[in-house]
Amino acid sequence: MREYERFERIGVENHRSYYVPFAEEDKIKTVYGIIDRKSSSRFISLDGVWQIKQHDNVDKVSLDEQLSEEIPVPACVQMHGYDQIQYINVRYPFPVMLPKMPKINPCWHYRRSFTLDKKEGEKYYLNFEGVDSAFYLYINGKYKGYSQISHATSEFDVTELVKDGENVVDVLVLKWCVSTYLECQDKFRFSGIFRSVYLLKRPEKHIRDYRINTSFAGEYGILTFTNESKVDATLRFGREMAFVKAGKQVEFCVKNARKWTAENPALYTLEICAEGEKIVEKVGFRSVSIDGKVFKINDEAIKLKGVNRHDFNPKTGATVTLKNIVTDLKLMKSLNVNAVRTSHYPNMPEFYQLCDVIGLYVMDEADVEMHGAATRDGGYDLTLWGEYAEDEFFSDGIEDRHRALVERDKNRPCVIIWSLGNESSFGKAFFKGAKYIRSRDKSRPVHYEGLQNASKKYYYTKLVDMVSMMYPSVETIQKDVLNNPKETRPFVLCEYTHAMGNICGDIADYWELIYANEQCMGGFVWEWADHGIYTKKGYLYGGDHGEMEHDGNFCIDGLVTPDRKPKSSAWEMKAVYGGKTRSEIKEIELPAMQGKAKAIAITVDENTGELLSIKADGKEMLLSPMRWNITRYIDNDRKLAPDWKDIYRLEYCEPQIFSCEKKADGYVFEGCLAARCMMPVVTFKLAYKVTGNKLSIETEYEVASYMKTLPRLGFEFTVDKACDKFSYVGYGPYESYVDRHVACEYGYYESSAAENYESGYVRPQESGSHYASKYLCVDGVFSLTAETPFSFSVNPYTTAQLRDTLHVFELPNNDFVNVCVDFAMRGVGSAACGPDLPKQCEVPQKGKNTFYFTF
């Protein structure tokens, strides 16, 4: 077997806590509130410009070959013109030939030089914080080792290979290795040295690792420091000092210690000194416990108001900066988020230090996901995960990932839960790693949703401390957890309310349940930010890069846009996480219906019942006829949209008139909406009546019994672009739907077509509707009320344009404003990856309303 067909790492140091040592005389600086490691004289950054050359496979590399091209490090090679950008979700990106790799397995030969003032009595450690997927390391032409685990630090002792003066580092990075079978996460599949590289200068004898634990005893906070190194150390903690021998531990007691929480992230400074070197740690006094069914921080029950987050930047891919992370975390805090799940791998090390300082709880997840096992035979069979989970071939690889997770982040107060991985079932391959976590850290509970798809014999394993689900319905939670006498563990939603496009219609329903039940720990929205690749024309997603295998815009599934602008779903989450789960209709005095026109005249197509023209004092008000509107596109409709289009043919339905009665003041029609070759989907009665400058439209409808769902039912028309301003009484200021309006307040609002459309949707879709409205005025055209509340939108685009256009930058610059007035609009739900919409949020089977226009 070649190295890349085994899980072994060669020549690599054991996993350890993340820290950067300083010389005792160094003045420590900070950046974004955490230690600036670049201010250490013992830290030599190797970030910057490297040389690079791409090969079809590693066998074609010659170590002394000329490298004529350059690339920044850290960076993803695909973002710099190499290989191909690919977004793929649930499939392996190569032929599944475990443990073999394709012969064509791109390899990138990296090289750079650095100057070293080498001294006797010093050790030199080369650190790679993230390389996807595996790499060979050479120093001055000599082989040092091989490593894998893309999101783990690989540290090499290169003391014997470096020399005084100029040194050359060669790194051969493989696109795929056997570890790729364990790294099949829902993301763009990037490669290269995507996190920082640096050299540490250490004393020959030095602190290697240590453990910081905190607990409480009455009014005292207890800090327990365990020296896991072979040298003695001196500790400075506030005004106290202590000496700790190698392999021993020491305690500090703090009376009335300030407790670390996400709301009040109180931190204390601990200095660890040995052999002329110091390490500075920030310590947070906090405890994590499970009391029966209740999850607690510092002995108090809490709710995790969380999001799932990838390391992702639209311009640099998986390479992110401290500034990027700070932007994310501060925005999260502003949206009432208090917890992050690092989906589905450990984030860059400084992420955790920033969470310590800013105040966010972290579910820290191992770099394990075997999703492609479920699709390897061409179907989607989750039981196939179990075959890999039971295959002990994977055992060493999974254990190494669990060790990497815990050892690097064990001293971070923000980390409150370890997660074994994602969507990989559970079995013998997980035993060693899970047992290692259990034995190594008894202060934090262990999470793993994979039990849901594992053999029943594992469901209540003692290696996992909580029950976790993704995307269940509220009814499922009640039945399988809350009303299940066998289920005594706390419950968490590791993923829920899949935030793809115009969505999150069920978040308030989930949280009414969570707030009301102590067994519910909370949940993590999938996911934080859209994964869109920046281009000058706009953001791209799967399939836009010429890749054959991809999963389309399923990566555009965030609460915020790729450039971190909150979407309406983010405001809904903020309201719910802030404790609000309902927003009631209020009594609002409606503006007077005073039109400027003296009289109107209408023209109706007697063959279709459509309103072709409305003239007010001779001036045409409509740029296009008022027509029935029963379609829409939102990402959550993706499972229904093919049936709507190809089976029920809603896009092709036309009015069919059974009877037409012309009256002195209007028309009365009976008819249906039907496509060729199909039965009617809707039958209706429709009456127009003109009185002076007023038009009433009385309608009664019934949806055909064979129609399971209907996207919407209403009218659509266009008016002059100059008439783009409007006011209304309804839910605002954000777009609102029958199942998503908690962030809104009921009242009077003013807006414009451009402001109303949610431009943050990378893939255009239904947007800007306002639920339960009682009044609408489109300036210069009409005012509208109705017998019962209605939904409406005033947008720059038609329903068809939003339905059929794939990218926002492809939308036309129209010369009109589009108006939709709906009897009912289907809720938005979260069915792109979640439960079906509740019946009460569907378009009612029958209904009637009368609309009153004044021109």
GROMACS .gro file of C-alpha atoms in nm, residues 511-846:
model
  336
  511TRP     CA    1  -3.855   2.720   1.959
  512GLU     CA    2  -4.198   2.724   2.116
  513LEU     CA    3  -4.126   2.357   2.184
  514ILE     CA    4  -3.765   2.416   2.292
  515TYR     CA    5  -3.847   2.698   2.531
  516ALA     CA    6  -4.126   2.493   2.688
  517ASN     CA    7  -3.924   2.174   2.753
  518GLU     CA    8  -3.619   2.149   2.976
  519GLN     CA    9  -3.499   1.838   2.792
  520CYS     CA   10  -3.446   2.048   2.479
  521MET     CA   11  -3.095   2.198   2.470
  522GLY     CA   12  -3.156   2.410   2.160
  523GLY     CA   13  -3.043   2.382   1.802
  524PHE     CA   14  -2.805   2.487   1.527
  525VAL     CA   15  -2.951   2.635   1.207
  526TRP     CA   16  -2.808   2.495   0.886
  527GLU     CA   17  -2.626   2.706   0.801
  528TRP     CA   18  -2.457   3.037   0.866
  529ALA     CA   19  -2.353   3.168   0.524
  530ASP     CA   20  -2.409   3.102   0.156
  531HIS     CA   21  -2.118   2.935  -0.022
  532GLY     CA   22  -2.098   3.140  -0.339
  533ILE     CA   23  -1.783   3.195  -0.544
  534TYR     CA   24  -1.723   3.562  -0.615
  535THR     CA   25  -1.688   3.683  -0.973
  536LYS     CA   26  -1.719   4.032  -1.116
  537LYS     CA   27  -2.064   3.954  -1.252
  538GLY     CA   28  -2.191   3.789  -0.932
  539TYR     CA   29  -2.178   3.476  -0.720
  540LEU     CA   30  -2.151   3.127  -0.868
  541TYR     CA   31  -2.244   2.787  -0.727
  542GLY     CA   32  -2.225   2.419  -0.825
  543GLY     CA   33  -2.233   2.356  -1.200
  544ASP     CA   34  -2.115   2.706  -1.290
  545HIS     CA   35  -1.752   2.597  -1.327
  546GLY     CA   36  -1.785   2.329  -1.594
  547GLU     CA   37  -1.778   2.043  -1.344
  548MET     CA   38  -1.966   1.731  -1.446
  549GLU     CA   39  -2.065   1.617  -1.096
  550HIS     CA   40  -2.214   1.885  -0.876
  551ASP     CA   41  -2.510   1.965  -0.655
  552GLY     CA   42  -2.620   2.297  -0.798
  553ASN     CA   43  -2.714   2.576  -0.563
  554PHE     CA   44  -2.754   2.351  -0.258
  555CYS     CA   45  -2.450   2.535  -0.118
  556ILE     CA   46  -2.645   2.862  -0.125
  557ASP     CA   47  -2.810   2.776   0.203
  558GLY     CA   48  -2.713   3.040   0.455
  559LEU     CA   49  -2.877   3.292   0.683
  560VAL     CA   50  -2.642   3.552   0.540
  561THR     CA   51  -2.516   3.614   0.189
  562PRO     CA   52  -2.163   3.515   0.080
  563ASP     CA   53  -2.051   3.869   0.168
  564ARG     CA   54  -2.227   3.846   0.507
  565LYS     CA   55  -2.542   4.051   0.460
  566PRO     CA   56  -2.833   3.912   0.669
  567LYS     CA   57  -3.132   3.781   0.476
  568SER     CA   58  -3.488   3.796   0.604
  569SER     CA   59  -3.448   3.449   0.757
  570ALA     CA   60  -3.164   3.586   0.971
  571TRP     CA   61  -3.393   3.853   1.115
  572GLU     CA   62  -3.653   3.585   1.186
  573MET     CA   63  -3.391   3.381   1.371
  574LYS     CA   64  -3.281   3.688   1.567
  575ALA     CA   65  -3.635   3.752   1.685
  576VAL     CA   66  -3.692   3.389   1.786
  577TYR     CA   67  -3.351   3.355   1.954
  578GLY     CA   68  -3.436   3.674   2.139
  579GLY     CA   69  -3.736   3.500   2.292
  580LYS     CA   70  -4.016   3.608   2.058
  581THR     CA   71  -4.215   3.330   1.892
  582ARG     CA   72  -4.528   3.512   1.779
  583SER     CA   73  -4.628   3.842   1.619
  584GLU     CA   74  -4.996   3.921   1.635
  585ILE     CA   75  -5.208   4.126   1.396
  586LYS     CA   76  -5.282   4.465   1.548
  587GLU     CA   77  -5.567   4.703   1.493
  588ILE     CA   78  -5.428   4.972   1.263
  589GLU     CA   79  -5.633   5.260   1.127
  590LEU     CA   80  -5.625   5.231   0.749
  591PRO     CA   81  -5.544   5.535   0.536
  592ALA     CA   82  -5.836   5.694   0.355
  593MET     CA   83  -5.911   5.548   0.009
  594GLN     CA   84  -5.904   5.873  -0.186
  595GLY     CA   85  -5.823   5.829  -0.552
  596LYS     CA   86  -5.744   6.126  -0.778
  597ALA     CA   87  -5.925   5.988  -1.082
  598LYS     CA   88  -6.287   6.080  -1.143
  599ALA     CA   89  -6.375   5.763  -1.331
  600ILE     CA   90  -6.224   5.445  -1.464
  601ALA     CA   91  -6.305   5.224  -1.761
  602ILE     CA   92  -6.204   4.858  -1.790
  603THR     CA   93  -6.155   4.625  -2.082
  604VAL     CA   94  -6.198   4.254  -2.018
  605ASP     CA   95  -6.116   3.957  -2.240
  606GLU     CA   96  -6.446   3.768  -2.244
  607ASN     CA   97  -6.267   3.450  -2.356
  608THR     CA   98  -6.036   3.439  -2.052
  609GLY     CA   99  -6.187   3.673  -1.795
  610GLU     CA  100  -5.855   3.859  -1.775
  611LEU     CA  101  -5.848   4.232  -1.716
  612LEU     CA  102  -5.675   4.378  -2.022
  613SER     CA  103  -5.699   4.747  -1.947
  614ILE     CA  104  -5.782   4.992  -1.671
  615LYS     CA  105  -5.802   5.355  -1.777
  616ALA     CA  106  -5.833   5.627  -1.516
  617ASP     CA  107  -5.962   5.949  -1.670
  618GLY     CA  108  -5.840   5.809  -2.003
  619LYS     CA  109  -5.488   5.720  -1.881
  620GLU     CA  110  -5.384   5.354  -1.895
  621MET     CA  111  -5.290   5.215  -1.553
  622LEU     CA  112  -5.174   4.866  -1.660
  623LEU     CA  113  -4.864   4.787  -1.863
  624SER     CA  114  -4.968   4.424  -1.882
  625PRO     CA  115  -5.303   4.254  -1.820
  626MET     CA  116  -5.412   4.139  -1.475
  627ARG     CA  117  -5.381   3.762  -1.491
  628TRP     CA  118  -5.419   3.466  -1.260
  629ASN     CA  119  -5.098   3.371  -1.080
  630ILE     CA  120  -5.052   3.022  -0.931
  631THR     CA  121  -4.675   2.962  -0.955
  632ARG     CA  122  -4.361   3.058  -0.771
  633TYR     CA  123  -4.011   2.929  -0.706
  634ILE     CA  124  -3.835   2.912  -0.373
  635ASP     CA  125  -3.554   2.669  -0.293
  636ASN     CA  126  -3.775   2.499  -0.036
  637ASP     CA  127  -4.014   2.404  -0.316
  638ARG     CA  128  -3.741   2.209  -0.496
  639LYS     CA  129  -3.903   1.873  -0.416
  640LEU     CA  130  -4.244   1.994  -0.536
  641ALA     CA  131  -4.142   2.213  -0.829
  642PRO     CA  132  -4.085   1.926  -1.077
  643ASP     CA  133  -4.438   1.797  -1.014
  644TRP     CA  134  -4.585   2.147  -1.036
  645LYS     CA  135  -4.418   2.197  -1.371
  646ASP     CA  136  -4.416   1.855  -1.536
  647ILE     CA  137  -4.713   1.670  -1.386
  648TYR     CA  138  -4.966   1.939  -1.296
  649ARG     CA  139  -4.822   2.181  -1.556
  650LEU     CA  140  -4.907   2.488  -1.350
  651GLU     CA  141  -4.692   2.714  -1.567
  652TYR     CA  142  -4.910   2.628  -1.864
  653CYS     CA  143  -5.251   2.666  -1.702
  654GLU     CA  144  -5.480   2.913  -1.879
  655PRO     CA  145  -5.824   3.044  -1.784
  656GLN     CA  146  -6.107   2.848  -1.941
  657ILE     CA  147  -6.442   3.030  -1.924
  658PHE     CA  148  -6.765   2.836  -1.868
  659SER     CA  149  -6.992   3.141  -1.866
  660CYS     CA  150  -6.966   3.516  -1.911
  661GLU     CA  151  -7.233   3.764  -1.808
  662LYS     CA  152  -7.183   4.123  -1.911
  663LYS     CA  153  -7.349   4.380  -1.687
  664ALA     CA  154  -7.385   4.756  -1.705
  665ASP     CA  155  -7.118   4.804  -1.441
  666GLY     CA  156  -6.896   4.502  -1.504
  667TYR     CA  157  -6.871   4.128  -1.573
  668VAL     CA  158  -6.938   3.796  -1.402
  669PHE     CA  159  -6.744   3.487  -1.503
  670GLU     CA  160  -6.734   3.123  -1.409
  671GLY     CA  161  -6.439   2.915  -1.519
  672CYS     CA  162  -6.128   2.722  -1.431
  673LEU     CA  163  -5.752   2.719  -1.467
  674ALA     CA  164  -5.633   2.421  -1.669
  675ALA     CA  165  -5.347   2.312  -1.892
  676ARG     CA  166  -5.388   2.115  -2.211
  677CYS     CA  167  -5.436   1.743  -2.151
  678MET     CA  168  -5.509   1.809  -1.784
  679MET     CA  169  -5.810   1.845  -1.558
  680PRO     CA  170  -5.863   2.187  -1.399
  681VAL     CA  171  -5.640   2.268  -1.103
  682VAL     CA  172  -5.870   2.550  -0.984
  683THR     CA  173  -6.232   2.641  -1.052
  684PHE     CA  174  -6.347   2.996  -0.989
  685LYS     CA  175  -6.620   3.257  -0.993
  686LEU     CA  176  -6.504   3.607  -1.080
  687ALA     CA  177  -6.694   3.935  -1.080
  688TYR     CA  178  -6.572   4.283  -1.183
  689LYS     CA  179  -6.771   4.589  -1.082
  690VAL     CA  180  -6.690   4.953  -1.165
  691THR     CA  181  -6.825   5.245  -0.963
  692GLY     CA  182  -6.672   5.585  -1.046
  693ASN     CA  183  -6.300   5.551  -0.977
  694LYS     CA  184  -6.344   5.223  -0.791
  695LEU     CA  185  -6.312   4.864  -0.906
  696SER     CA  186  -6.418   4.565  -0.700
  697ILE     CA  187  -6.302   4.214  -0.786
  698GLU     CA  188  -6.507   3.946  -0.613
  699THR     CA  189  -6.365   3.597  -0.637
  700GLU     CA  190  -6.446   3.253  -0.507
  701TYR     CA  191  -6.221   2.952  -0.579
  702GLU     CA  192  -6.177   2.583  -0.514
  703VAL     CA  193  -5.855   2.388  -0.567
  704ALA     CA  194  -5.897   2.049  -0.734
  705SER     CA  195  -5.891   1.755  -0.495
  706TYR     CA  196  -5.612   1.584  -0.689
  707MET     CA  197  -5.380   1.881  -0.624
  708LYS     CA  198  -5.178   1.806  -0.312
  709THR     CA  199  -5.033   2.157  -0.288
  710LEU     CA  200  -5.059   2.485  -0.473
  711PRO     CA  201  -4.779   2.745  -0.453
  712ARG     CA  202  -5.014   3.043  -0.442
  713LEU     CA  203  -5.339   3.178  -0.577
  714GLY     CA  204  -5.382   3.537  -0.686
  715PHE     CA  205  -5.343   3.798  -0.959
  716GLU     CA  206  -5.038   3.952  -1.122
  717PHE     CA  207  -4.996   4.265  -1.336
  718THR     CA  208  -4.744   4.537  -1.414
  719VAL     CA  209  -4.751   4.915  -1.386
  720ASP     CA  210  -4.523   5.198  -1.491
  721LYS     CA  211  -4.173   5.187  -1.344
  722ALA     CA  212  -4.214   5.544  -1.226
  723CYS     CA  213  -4.479   5.415  -0.985
  724ASP     CA  214  -4.236   5.209  -0.780
  725LYS     CA  215  -4.316   5.350  -0.436
  726PHE     CA  216  -4.584   5.192  -0.222
  727SER     CA  217  -4.727   5.188   0.127
  728TYR     CA  218  -4.917   4.918   0.311
  729VAL     CA  219  -5.068   4.800   0.635
  730GLY     CA  220  -4.946   4.451   0.714
  731TYR     CA  221  -4.642   4.268   0.842
  732GLY     CA  222  -4.318   4.455   0.783
  733PRO     CA  223  -4.061   4.578   0.725
  734TYR     CA  224  -3.924   4.240   0.614
  735GLU     CA  225  -4.092   4.001   0.372
  736SER     CA  226  -4.347   3.790   0.556
  737TYR     CA  227  -4.539   3.467   0.505
  738VAL     CA  228  -4.802   3.266   0.686
  739ASP     CA  229  -4.530   3.072   0.870
  740ARG     CA  230  -4.258   3.337   0.892
  741HIS     CA  231  -4.345   3.678   1.029
  742VAL     CA  232  -4.219   3.676   1.389
  743ALA     CA  233  -3.942   3.924   1.307
  744CYS     CA  234  -4.205   4.158   1.165
  745GLU     CA  235  -4.447   4.389   1.343
  746TYR     CA  236  -4.793   4.460   1.216
  747GLY     CA  237  -4.823   4.824   1.113
  748TYR     CA  238  -4.808   5.089   0.842
  749TYR     CA  239  -4.498   5.086   0.620
  750GLU     CA  240  -4.359   5.264   0.315
  751SER     CA  241  -4.120   5.110   0.067
  752SER     CA  242  -4.026   5.079  -0.300
  753ALA     CA  243  -4.006   4.793  -0.546
  754ALA     CA  244  -3.625   4.788  -0.538
  755GLU     CA  245  -3.614   4.791  -0.159
  756ASN     CA  246  -3.885   4.529  -0.129
  757TYR     CA  247  -3.712   4.256  -0.330
  758GLU     CA  248  -3.462   4.052  -0.128
  759SER     CA  249  -3.158   4.102  -0.352
  760GLY     CA  250  -2.946   3.871  -0.136
  761TYR     CA  251  -3.085   3.558  -0.297
  762VAL     CA  252  -2.804   3.429  -0.518
  763ARG     CA  253  -3.058   3.211  -0.698
  764PRO     CA  254  -3.360   3.440  -0.766
  765GLN     CA  255  -3.691   3.334  -0.613
  766GLU     CA  256  -4.021   3.448  -0.470
  767SER     CA  257  -3.956   3.743  -0.243
  768GLY     CA  258  -4.106   4.053  -0.090
  769SER     CA  259  -4.451   3.920  -0.006
  770HIS     CA  260  -4.633   4.072   0.290
  771TYR     CA  261  -4.868   3.841   0.473
  772ALA     CA  262  -5.211   3.932   0.618
  773SER     CA  263  -5.215   4.281   0.468
  774LYS     CA  264  -5.524   4.500   0.490
  775TYR     CA  265  -5.419   4.794   0.275
  776LEU     CA  266  -5.189   4.861  -0.021
  777CYS     CA  267  -5.126   5.184  -0.208
  778VAL     CA  268  -4.905   5.191  -0.518
  779ASP     CA  269  -4.826   5.558  -0.561
  780GLY     CA  270  -4.985   5.714  -0.867
  781VAL     CA  271  -5.188   5.404  -0.953
  782PHE     CA  272  -5.426   5.266  -0.692
  783SER     CA  273  -5.515   5.198  -0.332
  784LEU     CA  274  -5.642   4.854  -0.230
  785THR     CA  275  -5.834   4.701   0.058
  786ALA     CA  276  -6.020   4.370   0.084
  787GLU     CA  277  -6.291   4.186   0.273
  788THR     CA  278  -6.027   3.967   0.436
  789PRO     CA  279  -5.648   4.013   0.470
  790PHE     CA  280  -5.436   3.927   0.169
  791SER     CA  281  -5.071   3.888   0.067
  792PHE     CA  282  -4.902   4.107  -0.190
  793SER     CA  283  -4.566   4.201  -0.336
  794VAL     CA  284  -4.441   4.498  -0.537
  795ASN     CA  285  -4.117   4.398  -0.708
  796PRO     CA  286  -3.891   4.484  -1.003
  797TYR     CA  287  -3.938   4.134  -1.150
  798THR     CA  288  -4.221   3.907  -1.260
  799THR     CA  289  -4.304   3.574  -1.102
  800ALA     CA  290  -4.180   3.395  -1.415
  801GLN     CA  291  -3.849   3.581  -1.411
  802LEU     CA  292  -3.789   3.492  -1.047
  803ARG     CA  293  -3.897   3.135  -1.113
  804ASP     CA  294  -3.686   3.068  -1.420
  805THR     CA  295  -3.367   3.276  -1.373
  806LEU     CA  296  -3.073   3.091  -1.221
  807HIS     CA  297  -2.855   3.380  -1.100
  808VAL     CA  298  -2.946   3.721  -0.966
  809PHE     CA  299  -2.706   3.890  -1.209
  810GLU     CA  300  -2.906   3.740  -1.498
  811LEU     CA  301  -3.227   3.919  -1.402
  812PRO     CA  302  -3.327   4.187  -1.657
  813ASN     CA  303  -3.355   4.557  -1.590
  814ASN     CA  304  -3.729   4.585  -1.649
  815ASP     CA  305  -3.916   4.899  -1.751
  816PHE     CA  306  -4.207   4.816  -1.520
  817VAL     CA  307  -4.302   4.736  -1.163
  818ASN     CA  308  -4.464   4.399  -1.098
  819VAL     CA  309  -4.757   4.368  -0.858
  820CYS     CA  310  -4.886   4.042  -0.712
  821VAL     CA  311  -5.204   4.030  -0.504
  822ASP     CA  312  -5.270   3.688  -0.351
  823PHE     CA  313  -5.567   3.529  -0.183
  824ALA     CA  314  -5.314   3.296  -0.025
  825MET     CA  315  -4.944   3.221  -0.047
  826ARG     CA  316  -4.804   2.885   0.059
  827GLY     CA  317  -4.570   2.905   0.360
  828VAL     CA  318  -4.195   2.888   0.305
  829GLY     CA  319  -4.118   2.608   0.555
  830SER     CA  320  -3.780   2.433   0.544
  831ALA     CA  321  -3.851   2.137   0.318
  832ALA     CA  322  -3.537   2.177   0.104
  833CYS     CA  323  -3.388   1.954   0.374
  834GLY     CA  324  -3.655   1.922   0.637
  835PRO     CA  325  -4.016   1.831   0.719
  836ASP     CA  326  -4.313   1.894   0.492
  837LEU     CA  327  -4.512   2.209   0.538
  838PRO     CA  328  -4.794   2.183   0.796
  839LYS     CA  329  -5.140   2.174   0.642
  840GLN     CA  330  -5.239   2.505   0.802
  841CYS     CA  331  -4.961   2.675   0.606
  842GLU     CA  332  -5.082   2.548   0.267
  843VAL     CA  333  -5.311   2.740   0.032
  844PRO     CA  334  -5.664   2.659   0.159
  845GLN     CA  335  -5.865   2.420  -0.058
  846LYS     CA  336  -6.147   2.674  -0.083
   0.00000   0.00000   0.00000
